[in-house]
XYZ file of C-alpha atoms in Angstrom:
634
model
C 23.910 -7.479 -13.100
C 21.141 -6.001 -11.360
C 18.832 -3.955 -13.171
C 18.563 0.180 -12.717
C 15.383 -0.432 -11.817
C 16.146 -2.198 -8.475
C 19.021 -0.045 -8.096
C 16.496 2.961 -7.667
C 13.830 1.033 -6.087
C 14.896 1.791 -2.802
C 13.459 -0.771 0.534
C 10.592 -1.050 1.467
C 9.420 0.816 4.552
C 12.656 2.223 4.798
C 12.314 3.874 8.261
C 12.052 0.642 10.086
C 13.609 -1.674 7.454
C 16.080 -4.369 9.311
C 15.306 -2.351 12.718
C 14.658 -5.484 14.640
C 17.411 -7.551 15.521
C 16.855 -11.657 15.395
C 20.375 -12.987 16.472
C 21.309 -16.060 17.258
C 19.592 -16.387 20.462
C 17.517 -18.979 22.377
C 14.582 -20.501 19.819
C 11.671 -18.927 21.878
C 13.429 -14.860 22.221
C 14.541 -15.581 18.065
C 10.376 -16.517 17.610
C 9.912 -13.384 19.848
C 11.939 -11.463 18.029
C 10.010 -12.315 14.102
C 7.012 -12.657 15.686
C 4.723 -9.164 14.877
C 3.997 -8.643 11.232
C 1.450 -11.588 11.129
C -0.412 -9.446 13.942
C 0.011 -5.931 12.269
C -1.555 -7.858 9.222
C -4.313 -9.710 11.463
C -6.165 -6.479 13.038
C -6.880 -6.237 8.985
C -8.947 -9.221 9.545
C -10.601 -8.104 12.188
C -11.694 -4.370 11.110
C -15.495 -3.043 11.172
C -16.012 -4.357 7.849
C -15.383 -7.826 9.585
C -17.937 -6.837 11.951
C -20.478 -6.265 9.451
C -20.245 -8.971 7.497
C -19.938 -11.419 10.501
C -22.849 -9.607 12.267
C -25.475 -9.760 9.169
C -24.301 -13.459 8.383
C -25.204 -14.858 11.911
C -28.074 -12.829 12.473
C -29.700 -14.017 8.733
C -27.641 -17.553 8.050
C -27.453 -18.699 11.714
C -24.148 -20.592 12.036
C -24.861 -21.750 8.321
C -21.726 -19.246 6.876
C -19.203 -20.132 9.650
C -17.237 -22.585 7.038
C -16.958 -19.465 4.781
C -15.263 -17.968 7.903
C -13.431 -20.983 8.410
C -12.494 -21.152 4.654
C -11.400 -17.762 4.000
C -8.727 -18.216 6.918
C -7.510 -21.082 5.474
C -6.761 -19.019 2.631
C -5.640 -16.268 4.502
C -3.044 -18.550 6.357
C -1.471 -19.563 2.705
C -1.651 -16.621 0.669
C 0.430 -14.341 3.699
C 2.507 -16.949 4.497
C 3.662 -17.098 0.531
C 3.846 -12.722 0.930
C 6.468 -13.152 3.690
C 8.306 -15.790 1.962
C 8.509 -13.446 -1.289
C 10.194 -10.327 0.993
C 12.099 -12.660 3.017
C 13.792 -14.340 0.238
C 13.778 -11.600 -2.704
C 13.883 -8.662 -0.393
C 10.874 -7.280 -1.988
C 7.292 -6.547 -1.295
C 4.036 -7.415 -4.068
C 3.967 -4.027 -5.234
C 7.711 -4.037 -5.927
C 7.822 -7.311 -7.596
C 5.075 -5.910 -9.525
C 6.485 -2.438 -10.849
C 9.645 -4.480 -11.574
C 8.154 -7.156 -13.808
C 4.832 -5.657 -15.519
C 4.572 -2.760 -17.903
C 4.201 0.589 -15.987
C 0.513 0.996 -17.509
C -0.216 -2.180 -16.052
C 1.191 -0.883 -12.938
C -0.976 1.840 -12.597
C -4.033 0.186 -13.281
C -3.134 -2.487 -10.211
C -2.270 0.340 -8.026
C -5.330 2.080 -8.568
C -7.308 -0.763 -7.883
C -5.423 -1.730 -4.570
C -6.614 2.445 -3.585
C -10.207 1.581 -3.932
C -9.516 -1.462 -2.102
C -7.504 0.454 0.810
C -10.376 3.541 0.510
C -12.675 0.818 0.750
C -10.763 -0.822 3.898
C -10.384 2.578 5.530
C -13.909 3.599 4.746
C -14.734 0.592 7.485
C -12.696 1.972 9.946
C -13.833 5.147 9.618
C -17.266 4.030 10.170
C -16.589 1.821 13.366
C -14.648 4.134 14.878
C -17.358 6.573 14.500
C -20.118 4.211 15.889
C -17.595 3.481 18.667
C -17.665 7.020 19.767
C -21.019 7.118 19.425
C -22.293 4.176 21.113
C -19.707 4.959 23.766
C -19.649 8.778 24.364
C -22.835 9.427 22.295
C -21.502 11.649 20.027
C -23.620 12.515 16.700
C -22.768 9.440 14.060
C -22.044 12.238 11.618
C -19.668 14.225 13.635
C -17.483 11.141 14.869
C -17.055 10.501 10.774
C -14.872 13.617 11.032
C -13.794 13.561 14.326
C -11.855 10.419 12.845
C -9.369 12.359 10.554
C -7.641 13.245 13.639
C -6.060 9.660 14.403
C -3.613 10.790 11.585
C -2.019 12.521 14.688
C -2.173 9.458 16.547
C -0.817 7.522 13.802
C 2.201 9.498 13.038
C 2.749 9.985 17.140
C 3.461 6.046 17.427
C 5.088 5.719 14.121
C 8.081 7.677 15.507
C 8.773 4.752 18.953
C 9.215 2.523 16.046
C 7.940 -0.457 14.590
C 7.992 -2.980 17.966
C 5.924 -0.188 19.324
C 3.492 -0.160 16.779
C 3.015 -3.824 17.095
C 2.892 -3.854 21.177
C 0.018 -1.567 20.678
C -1.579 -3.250 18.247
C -1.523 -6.443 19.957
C -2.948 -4.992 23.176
C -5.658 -3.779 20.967
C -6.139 -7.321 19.736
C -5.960 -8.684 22.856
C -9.095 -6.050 24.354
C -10.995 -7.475 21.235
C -10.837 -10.960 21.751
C -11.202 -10.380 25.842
C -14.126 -8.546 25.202
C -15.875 -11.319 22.978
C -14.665 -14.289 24.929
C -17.345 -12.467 27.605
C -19.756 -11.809 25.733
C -19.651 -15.635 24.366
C -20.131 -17.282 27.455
C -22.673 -14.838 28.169
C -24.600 -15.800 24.811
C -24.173 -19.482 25.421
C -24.227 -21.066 21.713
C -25.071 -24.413 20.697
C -21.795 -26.301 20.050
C -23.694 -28.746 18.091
C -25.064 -26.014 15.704
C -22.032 -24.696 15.462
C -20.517 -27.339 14.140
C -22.906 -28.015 11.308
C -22.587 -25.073 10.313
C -18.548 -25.878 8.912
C -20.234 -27.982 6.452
C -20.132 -25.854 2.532
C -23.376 -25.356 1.206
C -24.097 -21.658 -0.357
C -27.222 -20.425 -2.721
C -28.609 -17.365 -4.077
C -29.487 -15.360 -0.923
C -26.408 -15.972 1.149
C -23.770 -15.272 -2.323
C -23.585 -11.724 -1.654
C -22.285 -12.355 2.614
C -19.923 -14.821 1.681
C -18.270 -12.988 -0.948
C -18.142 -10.001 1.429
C -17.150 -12.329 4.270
C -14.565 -13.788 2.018
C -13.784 -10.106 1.054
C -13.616 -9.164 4.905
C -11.085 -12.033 5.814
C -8.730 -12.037 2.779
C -7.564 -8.512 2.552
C -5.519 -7.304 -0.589
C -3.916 -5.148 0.685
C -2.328 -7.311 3.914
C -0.188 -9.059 1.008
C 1.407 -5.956 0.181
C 1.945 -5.025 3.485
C 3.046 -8.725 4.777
C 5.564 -8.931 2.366
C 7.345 -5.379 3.743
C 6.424 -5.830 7.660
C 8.845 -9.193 7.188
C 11.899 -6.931 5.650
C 11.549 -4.450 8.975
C 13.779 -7.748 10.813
C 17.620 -7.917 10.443
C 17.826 -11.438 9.023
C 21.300 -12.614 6.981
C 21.783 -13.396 2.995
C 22.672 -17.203 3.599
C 19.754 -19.761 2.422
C 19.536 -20.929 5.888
C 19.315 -17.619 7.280
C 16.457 -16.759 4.908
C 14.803 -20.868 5.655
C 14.675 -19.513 9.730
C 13.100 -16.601 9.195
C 10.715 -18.196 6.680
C 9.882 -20.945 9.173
C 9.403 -18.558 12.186
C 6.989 -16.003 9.885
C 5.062 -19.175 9.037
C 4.223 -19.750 13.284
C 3.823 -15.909 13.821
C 1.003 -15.926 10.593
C -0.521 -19.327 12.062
C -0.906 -18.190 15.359
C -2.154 -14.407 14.592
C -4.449 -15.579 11.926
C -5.659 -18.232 13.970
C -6.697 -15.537 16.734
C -8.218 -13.636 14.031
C -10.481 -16.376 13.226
C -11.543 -16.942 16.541
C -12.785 -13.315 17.200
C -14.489 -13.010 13.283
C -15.993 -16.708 14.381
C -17.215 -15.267 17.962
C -18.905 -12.300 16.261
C -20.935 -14.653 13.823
C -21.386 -16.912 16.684
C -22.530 -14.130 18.940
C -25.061 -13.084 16.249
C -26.160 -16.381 15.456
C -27.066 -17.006 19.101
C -28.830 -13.765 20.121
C -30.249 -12.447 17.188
C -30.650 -15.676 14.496
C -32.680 -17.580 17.486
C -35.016 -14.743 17.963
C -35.808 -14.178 14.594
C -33.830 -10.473 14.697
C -32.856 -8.584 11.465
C -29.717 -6.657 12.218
C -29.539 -3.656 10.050
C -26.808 -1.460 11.771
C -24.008 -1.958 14.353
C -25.893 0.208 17.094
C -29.122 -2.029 17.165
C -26.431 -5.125 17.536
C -25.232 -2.940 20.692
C -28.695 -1.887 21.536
C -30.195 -5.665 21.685
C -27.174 -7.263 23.258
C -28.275 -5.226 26.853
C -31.786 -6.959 27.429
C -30.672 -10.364 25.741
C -27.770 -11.149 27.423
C -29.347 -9.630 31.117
C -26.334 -6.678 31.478
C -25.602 -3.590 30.890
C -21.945 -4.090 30.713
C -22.624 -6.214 27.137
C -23.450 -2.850 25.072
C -20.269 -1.390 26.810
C -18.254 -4.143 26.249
C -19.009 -4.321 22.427
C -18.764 -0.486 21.809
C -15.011 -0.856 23.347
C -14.003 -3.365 20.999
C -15.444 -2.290 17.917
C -13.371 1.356 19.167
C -10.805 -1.055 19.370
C -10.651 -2.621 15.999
C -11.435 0.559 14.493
C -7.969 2.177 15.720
C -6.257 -0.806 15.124
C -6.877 -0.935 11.678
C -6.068 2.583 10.869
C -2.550 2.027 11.492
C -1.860 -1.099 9.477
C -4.011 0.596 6.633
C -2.135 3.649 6.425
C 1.226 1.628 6.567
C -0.131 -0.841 3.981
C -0.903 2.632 1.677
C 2.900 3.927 1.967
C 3.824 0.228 0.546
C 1.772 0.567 -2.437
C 2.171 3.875 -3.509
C 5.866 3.875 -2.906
C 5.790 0.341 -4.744
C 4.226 0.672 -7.801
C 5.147 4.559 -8.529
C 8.554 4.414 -6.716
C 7.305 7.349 -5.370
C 7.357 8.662 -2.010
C 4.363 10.645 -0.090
C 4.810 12.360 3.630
C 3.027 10.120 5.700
C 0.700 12.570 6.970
C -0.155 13.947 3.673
C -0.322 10.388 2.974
C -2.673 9.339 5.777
C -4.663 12.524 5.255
C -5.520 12.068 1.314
C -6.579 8.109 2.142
C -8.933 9.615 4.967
C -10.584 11.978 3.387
C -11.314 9.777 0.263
C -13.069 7.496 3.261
C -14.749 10.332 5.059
C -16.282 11.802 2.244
C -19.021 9.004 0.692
C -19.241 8.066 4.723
C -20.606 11.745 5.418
C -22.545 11.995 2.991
C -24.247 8.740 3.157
C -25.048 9.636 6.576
C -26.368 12.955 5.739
C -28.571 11.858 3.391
C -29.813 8.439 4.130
C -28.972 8.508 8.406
C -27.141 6.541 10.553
C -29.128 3.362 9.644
C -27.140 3.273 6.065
C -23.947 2.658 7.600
C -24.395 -1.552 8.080
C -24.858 -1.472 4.274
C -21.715 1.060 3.287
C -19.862 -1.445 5.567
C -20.996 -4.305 3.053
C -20.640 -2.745 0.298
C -16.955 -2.266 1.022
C -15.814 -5.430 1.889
C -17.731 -6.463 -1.442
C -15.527 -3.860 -3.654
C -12.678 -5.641 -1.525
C -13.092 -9.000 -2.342
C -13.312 -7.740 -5.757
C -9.779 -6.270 -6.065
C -8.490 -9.501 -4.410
C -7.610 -11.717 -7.480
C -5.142 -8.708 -8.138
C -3.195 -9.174 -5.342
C -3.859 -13.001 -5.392
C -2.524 -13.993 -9.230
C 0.904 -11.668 -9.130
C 1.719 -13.156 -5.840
C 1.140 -16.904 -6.371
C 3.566 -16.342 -9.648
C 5.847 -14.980 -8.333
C 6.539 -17.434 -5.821
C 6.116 -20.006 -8.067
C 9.013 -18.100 -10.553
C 12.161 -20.293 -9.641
C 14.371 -17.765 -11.299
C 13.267 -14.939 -8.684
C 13.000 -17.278 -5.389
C 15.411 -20.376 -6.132
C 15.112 -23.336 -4.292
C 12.181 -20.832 -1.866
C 10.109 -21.396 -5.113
C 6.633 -23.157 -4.276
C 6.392 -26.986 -4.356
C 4.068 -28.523 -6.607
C 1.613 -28.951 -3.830
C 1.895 -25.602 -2.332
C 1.079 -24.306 -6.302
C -2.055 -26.280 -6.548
C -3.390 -25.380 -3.562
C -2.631 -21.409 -4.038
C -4.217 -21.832 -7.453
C -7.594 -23.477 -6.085
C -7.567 -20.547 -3.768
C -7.503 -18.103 -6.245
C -9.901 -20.308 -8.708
C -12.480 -19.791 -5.994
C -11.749 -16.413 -5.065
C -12.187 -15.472 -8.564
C -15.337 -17.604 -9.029
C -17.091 -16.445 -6.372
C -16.347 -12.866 -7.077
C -17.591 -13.478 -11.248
C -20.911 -14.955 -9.714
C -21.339 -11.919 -7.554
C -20.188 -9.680 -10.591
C -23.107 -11.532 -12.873
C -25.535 -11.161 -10.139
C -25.159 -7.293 -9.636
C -25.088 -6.893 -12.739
C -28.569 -8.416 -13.519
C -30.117 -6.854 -10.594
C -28.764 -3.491 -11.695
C -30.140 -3.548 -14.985
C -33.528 -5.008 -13.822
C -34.370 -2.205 -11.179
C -32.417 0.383 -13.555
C -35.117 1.562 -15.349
C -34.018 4.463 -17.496
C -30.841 3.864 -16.643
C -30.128 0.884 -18.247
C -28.228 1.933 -21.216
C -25.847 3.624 -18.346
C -25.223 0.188 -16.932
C -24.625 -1.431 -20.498
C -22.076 1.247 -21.388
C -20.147 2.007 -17.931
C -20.541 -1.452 -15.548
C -20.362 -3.950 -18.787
C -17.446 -3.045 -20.486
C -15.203 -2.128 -17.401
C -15.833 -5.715 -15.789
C -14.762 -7.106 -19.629
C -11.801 -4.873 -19.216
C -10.840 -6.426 -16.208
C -11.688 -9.919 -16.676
C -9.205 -9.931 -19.753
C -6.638 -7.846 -17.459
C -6.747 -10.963 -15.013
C -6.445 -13.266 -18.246
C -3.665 -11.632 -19.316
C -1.761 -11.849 -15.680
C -2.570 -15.630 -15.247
C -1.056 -16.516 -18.705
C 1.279 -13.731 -19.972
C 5.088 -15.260 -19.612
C 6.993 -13.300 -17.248
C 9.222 -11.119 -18.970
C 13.476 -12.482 -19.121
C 14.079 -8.988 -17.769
C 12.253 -9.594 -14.878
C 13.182 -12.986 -13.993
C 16.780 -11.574 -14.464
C 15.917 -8.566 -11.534
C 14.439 -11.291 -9.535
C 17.386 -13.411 -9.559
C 19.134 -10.666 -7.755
C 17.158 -9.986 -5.299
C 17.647 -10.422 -1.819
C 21.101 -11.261 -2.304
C 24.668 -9.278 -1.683
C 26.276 -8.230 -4.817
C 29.303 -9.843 -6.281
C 32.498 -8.540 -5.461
C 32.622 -7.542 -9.519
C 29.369 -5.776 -9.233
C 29.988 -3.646 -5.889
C 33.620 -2.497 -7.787
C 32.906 -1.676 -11.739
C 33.189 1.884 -11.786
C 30.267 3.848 -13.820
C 31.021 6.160 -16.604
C 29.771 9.745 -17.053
C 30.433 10.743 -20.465
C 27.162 13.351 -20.514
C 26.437 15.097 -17.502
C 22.933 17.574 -17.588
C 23.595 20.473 -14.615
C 20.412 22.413 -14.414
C 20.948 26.389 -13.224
C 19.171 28.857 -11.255
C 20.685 31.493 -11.176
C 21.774 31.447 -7.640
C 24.834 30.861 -5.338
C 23.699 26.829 -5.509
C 25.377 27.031 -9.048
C 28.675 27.412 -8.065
C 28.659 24.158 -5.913
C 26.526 22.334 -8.883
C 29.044 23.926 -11.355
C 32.081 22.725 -9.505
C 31.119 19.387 -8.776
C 30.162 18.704 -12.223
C 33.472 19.687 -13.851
C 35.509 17.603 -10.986
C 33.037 14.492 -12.342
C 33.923 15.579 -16.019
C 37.534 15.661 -15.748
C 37.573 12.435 -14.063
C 35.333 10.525 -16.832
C 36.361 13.032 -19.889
C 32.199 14.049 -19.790
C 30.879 16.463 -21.504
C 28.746 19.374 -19.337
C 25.291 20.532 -20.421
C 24.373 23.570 -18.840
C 20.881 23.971 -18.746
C 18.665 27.682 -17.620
C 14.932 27.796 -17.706
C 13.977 31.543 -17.894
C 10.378 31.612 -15.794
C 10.141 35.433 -15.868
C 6.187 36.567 -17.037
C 7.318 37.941 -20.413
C 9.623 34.272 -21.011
C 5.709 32.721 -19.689
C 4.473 34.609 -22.013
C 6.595 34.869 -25.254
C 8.576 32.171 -24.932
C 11.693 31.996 -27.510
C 10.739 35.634 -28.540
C 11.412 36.815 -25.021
C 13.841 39.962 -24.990
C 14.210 42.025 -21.667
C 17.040 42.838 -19.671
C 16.419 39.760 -17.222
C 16.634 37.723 -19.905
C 19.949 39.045 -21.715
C 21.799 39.048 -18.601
C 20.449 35.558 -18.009
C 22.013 34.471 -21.314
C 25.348 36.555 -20.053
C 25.756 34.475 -17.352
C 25.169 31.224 -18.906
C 28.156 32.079 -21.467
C 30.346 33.468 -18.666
C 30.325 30.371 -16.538
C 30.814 27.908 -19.992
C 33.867 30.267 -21.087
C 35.001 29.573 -17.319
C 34.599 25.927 -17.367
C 35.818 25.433 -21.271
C 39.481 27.133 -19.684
C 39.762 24.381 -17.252
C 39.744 21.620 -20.281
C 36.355 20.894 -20.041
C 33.661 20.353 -23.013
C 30.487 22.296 -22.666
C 26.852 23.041 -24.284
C 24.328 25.578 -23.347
C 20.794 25.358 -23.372
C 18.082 27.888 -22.208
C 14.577 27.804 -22.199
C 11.302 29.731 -21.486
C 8.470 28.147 -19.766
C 6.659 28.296 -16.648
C 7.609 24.955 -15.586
C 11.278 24.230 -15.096
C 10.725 20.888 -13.729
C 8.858 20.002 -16.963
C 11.612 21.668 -19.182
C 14.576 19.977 -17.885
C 12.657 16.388 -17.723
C 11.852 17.450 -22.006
C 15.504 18.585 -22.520
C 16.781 15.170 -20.563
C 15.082 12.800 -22.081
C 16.186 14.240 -25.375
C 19.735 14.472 -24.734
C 20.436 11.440 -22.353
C 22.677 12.299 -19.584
C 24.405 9.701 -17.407
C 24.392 11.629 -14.644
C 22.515 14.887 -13.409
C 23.874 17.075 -10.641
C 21.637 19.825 -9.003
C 21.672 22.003 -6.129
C 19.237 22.056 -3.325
C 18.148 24.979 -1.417
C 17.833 22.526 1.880
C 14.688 24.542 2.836
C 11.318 21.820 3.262
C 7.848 21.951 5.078
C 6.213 25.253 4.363
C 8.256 26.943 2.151
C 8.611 23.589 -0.523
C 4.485 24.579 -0.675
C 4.976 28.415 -1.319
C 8.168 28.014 -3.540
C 7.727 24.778 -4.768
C 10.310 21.949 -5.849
C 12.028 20.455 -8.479
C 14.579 17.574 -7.474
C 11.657 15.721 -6.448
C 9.710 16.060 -9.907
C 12.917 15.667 -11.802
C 14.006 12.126 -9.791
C 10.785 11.167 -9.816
C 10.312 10.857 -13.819
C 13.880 10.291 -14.967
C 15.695 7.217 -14.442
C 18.964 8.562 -14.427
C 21.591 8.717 -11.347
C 21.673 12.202 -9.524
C 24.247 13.871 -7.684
C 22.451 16.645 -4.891
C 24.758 18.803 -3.590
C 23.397 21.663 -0.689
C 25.511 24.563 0.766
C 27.177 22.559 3.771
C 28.756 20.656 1.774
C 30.527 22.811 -0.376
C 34.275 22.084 -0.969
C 36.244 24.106 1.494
């Protein structure tokens, strides 16, 4: 039987899940119809951070880093085609999986670390889409940083067409990029020759730090956790070959996007290499790459050009990266976030360090914030990368959709050299930090050398640590319609917790509860926080009017219920917190089932009179019945 916690778990992305219909049509409107998520994930790959890394790697390296490029889409291709095969076929996304399988401390810690990786992410896009504006409509670098925190009211404008929307506009973004950079290619002329020696590996001290950031750039964590919802937001069936289709049509919509991605990340190191590398040119920010391109490449309309894409990839990246944030946090906590509150938290944790870099070091530090996150990236990828690849390998959670032996080799080279790479970098930093520390050494030793232990043994303990029985067991139901057994056995209530207020909600509470108990033969727990000042205050040695009459009414509506045949307790409390008081009381007593009133009110006045369902649900793992004043019993 399925676990509770996939019971509760709810689906991902659950305003657009199975929105898009993929019937048995023609082959080419069925591809039509899957193909999208692989280009929501994509614009991920071709952010500012992208930009940055591709930019200082051509204009330093020459075509010398194009096989990391080349490399790191390989691995793309792989490790998102194995995150829509794990929601096609167990009809769950990575952070899902996750909170289902590992221990919730574990849990935490990985969905902490995918944060910094999406503040990282959106950090980038902040800073592109600031030097777009600038470059474009020369506004101050500074004050396009905070301009940005108003695409939250773009986002949530196109999140309510729907998700096909979403990804017709992020496509036409895509499609602006890669026009723009096709021109300014055959403008720059490359050597094809050069280009191609420049596939062949070879890698050394100087160049570690841009491949690991270029590797960081192209291989986003957070696109698996996204991936692995996006595919869940199409209306495929429960057979095998239903779930084979889909997995085979996912496969040429991640080929084909990624692919594209490539080529634009490849033009922009190409670009570099050509106009900048040949001329012996240091880039150090994104506006001298605009700058140069003018009197290089003999037009004005190159600067304009460039400024319009990077606006381009900028915006495009904000929506995947809020999407990809409602995935994890909902994942991993099973909690839920209003996506503007949502989108509006992630920004300002990006706008922040971006602002105040600027202020205090100037525009020309932005080309190394933009490296430095796609660095802290690629560090939070073998996190992603490890959970994945065993879950797909589990044959208990996918069946026969379980990787072949060839498929599991190859996904664990990737992450051996993902992981490599990112330990050499580690050891690198580290040394350079302590040498040019100074009086800060000891700082380093006791902060940056024990947390990178900490999460070197965290990784150990992920690659080798058997997954649970009770995890392959929730796996093993996953994605699949229950049995006709399991969608009929009837649950019992024998203790039912109603919480009370003291308002006309109890009566509907009160009389829902006792038609549940004398159907089951429960027993009722009535429960009354007291939140007066003198209860705050006092506590158990409270002892005003309020109070008595508080304890009258508790009595009067158990003598009521005990004269219908019903058993009942009482319990009332003083405290400040209700939410915290019946979360104490129910995890002593147990209930099977919890039924509470809700005022129905939301928006404004949940902030000035707060809530409790949403605490309560949110730490107990117990069924709840909500009942509001429409649909009282008439």
């Amino acid at each position: 039987m399925v676990a509770p916690e996939h019971v509760g778990g709810g689906r991902s992305l659950a305003e657009v899940h199975s929105t898009v219909r993929t019937g048995q049509v023609s082959f080419w409107r069925r591809m039509l119809a899957f193909a999208g998520p692989a280009y929501l994930v994509s614009v991920g790959y071709m952010d500012p951070g992208n930009w940055a890394t591709d930019l200082e790697g051509g204009a330093r390296f020459g075509y010398r880093l194009l096989w990391v490029l080349v490399m790191s889409n390989a691995m793309a291709i792989l490790l998102q085609t194995l995150s829509a095969r794990l929601g096609i076929v167990a009809g769950r996304d990575l952070a899902q999986a996750c909170r289902e399988t590992y221990p919730r401390r574990l849990n935490i810690a990985l969905w902490i670390l995918c944060e910094i990786a999406i503040a990282a992410c959106d950090l980038a896009e902040v800073l592109g889409a600031a030097i777009g504006l600038n470059l474009l409509f020369h506004i101050p670098l500074l004050a396009g940083v905070l301009l940005t925190a108003a695409d939250t009211l773009l986002l949530l404008w196109f999140q309510s067409f729907g998700i096909r929307t979403i990804e017709a506009f992020v496509l036409a973004l895509i499609t602006v990029m890669a026009g723009c950079f096709l021109v300014e290619i055959l403008w720059a002329k490359p050597s094809v020759s050069e280009m191609l020696t420049g596939l062949a590996p070879r890698l050394d001290g100087s160049s570690l730090y841009l491949a690991v950031t270029i590797l960081g750039a192209t291989v986003m964590p957070h696109n698996m956790y996204l991936h692995s919802a996006l595919v869940q937001t199409r209306n495929i069936g429960h057979t095998g070959e239903d779930k084979r289709a889909a997995a085979r049509f996912n496969l040429i919509d991640s080929v084909v996007a990624l692919n594209g991605a490539l080529l634009v990340n490849a033009a922009i190191l190409v670009l570099a290499a050509a106009v900048f590398f040949k001329r012996g040119i240091v880039v150090t920010e994104i506006q001298q790459a605009h700058v140069l391109l003018v009197p290089l490449l003999g037009t004005g309309a190159a600067g304009v050009i460039f400024a319009v894409a990077l606006l381009c990839s900028g915006q495009s990246s904000t929506l995947t990266g809020t999407l990809a944030g409602q995935v994890v946090m909902e994942g991993f906590l099973n909690f839920r976030m209003q996506p503007w509150l949502r989108r509006l938290v992630t920004r300002a944790i990006a706008i922040i360090p971006a602002a105040v870099t600027i202020y205090v070091a100037g525009a020309k530090s932005t080309l190394g914030l933009l490296l430095l996150s796609q660095a802290i990236i690629s560090m939070q990828l073998p996190f992603a990368i490890v959970p994945l690849i065993r879950f797909t390998n589990d044959r208990q959670r996918m069946g026969d959709f379980a990787n072949a032996g060839w498929v599991q080799v190859l996904a664990w080279i990737t992450a051996g050299i993902v992981i490599g790479l990112n330990a050499l970098l580690a050891v690198q930093a580290t040394g350079d930090g302590l040498a040019n520390a100074g009086a800060w050494k000891p700082l380093i030793w006791v902060l940056a050398v024990p947390a990178g232990i900490g999460l070197l043994l965290l990784l150990a303990w992920m690659v080798f640590q058997p997954i649970p029985q009770r995890a392959m067991a929730v796996g093993a139901g996953l994605g699949r319609a229950p049995s006709a057994a399991e969608a009929t056995e009837p649950p019992a209530y024998a203790r039912i917790l109603v919480p009370l207020d003291h308002t006309s909600l109890d009566r509907l509470a009160v009389s829902h509860a006792v038609a549940m108990a004398k159907l089951h033969g429960s027993t009722l727990f009535l429960l009354h926080v007291e939140e007066d000042v003198t209860s705050r205050v006092y506590g158990r040695e409270s002892s005003t009017a309020e109070v008595e009459a508080g304890e009258q009414y508790l009595r009067g509506i158990a003598d009521s219920i005990r004269q219908q045949g019903v058993t009942v307790e009482t319990a009332i409390f003083h405290s400040s917190s209700p939410k915290r008081e019946i979360v104490r009381f129910a995890r002593q007593m147990r209930p099977d089932l919890i039924v509470m009133g809700a005022h129905g009110h939301g928006g404004l006045k949940d902030l000035i009179f707060g809530t409790t369902i949403d605490p309560v649900r949110h730490n107990l793992r117990v069924p709840m019945l909500i009942v509001r004043p429409e649909h009282s019993l008439r």
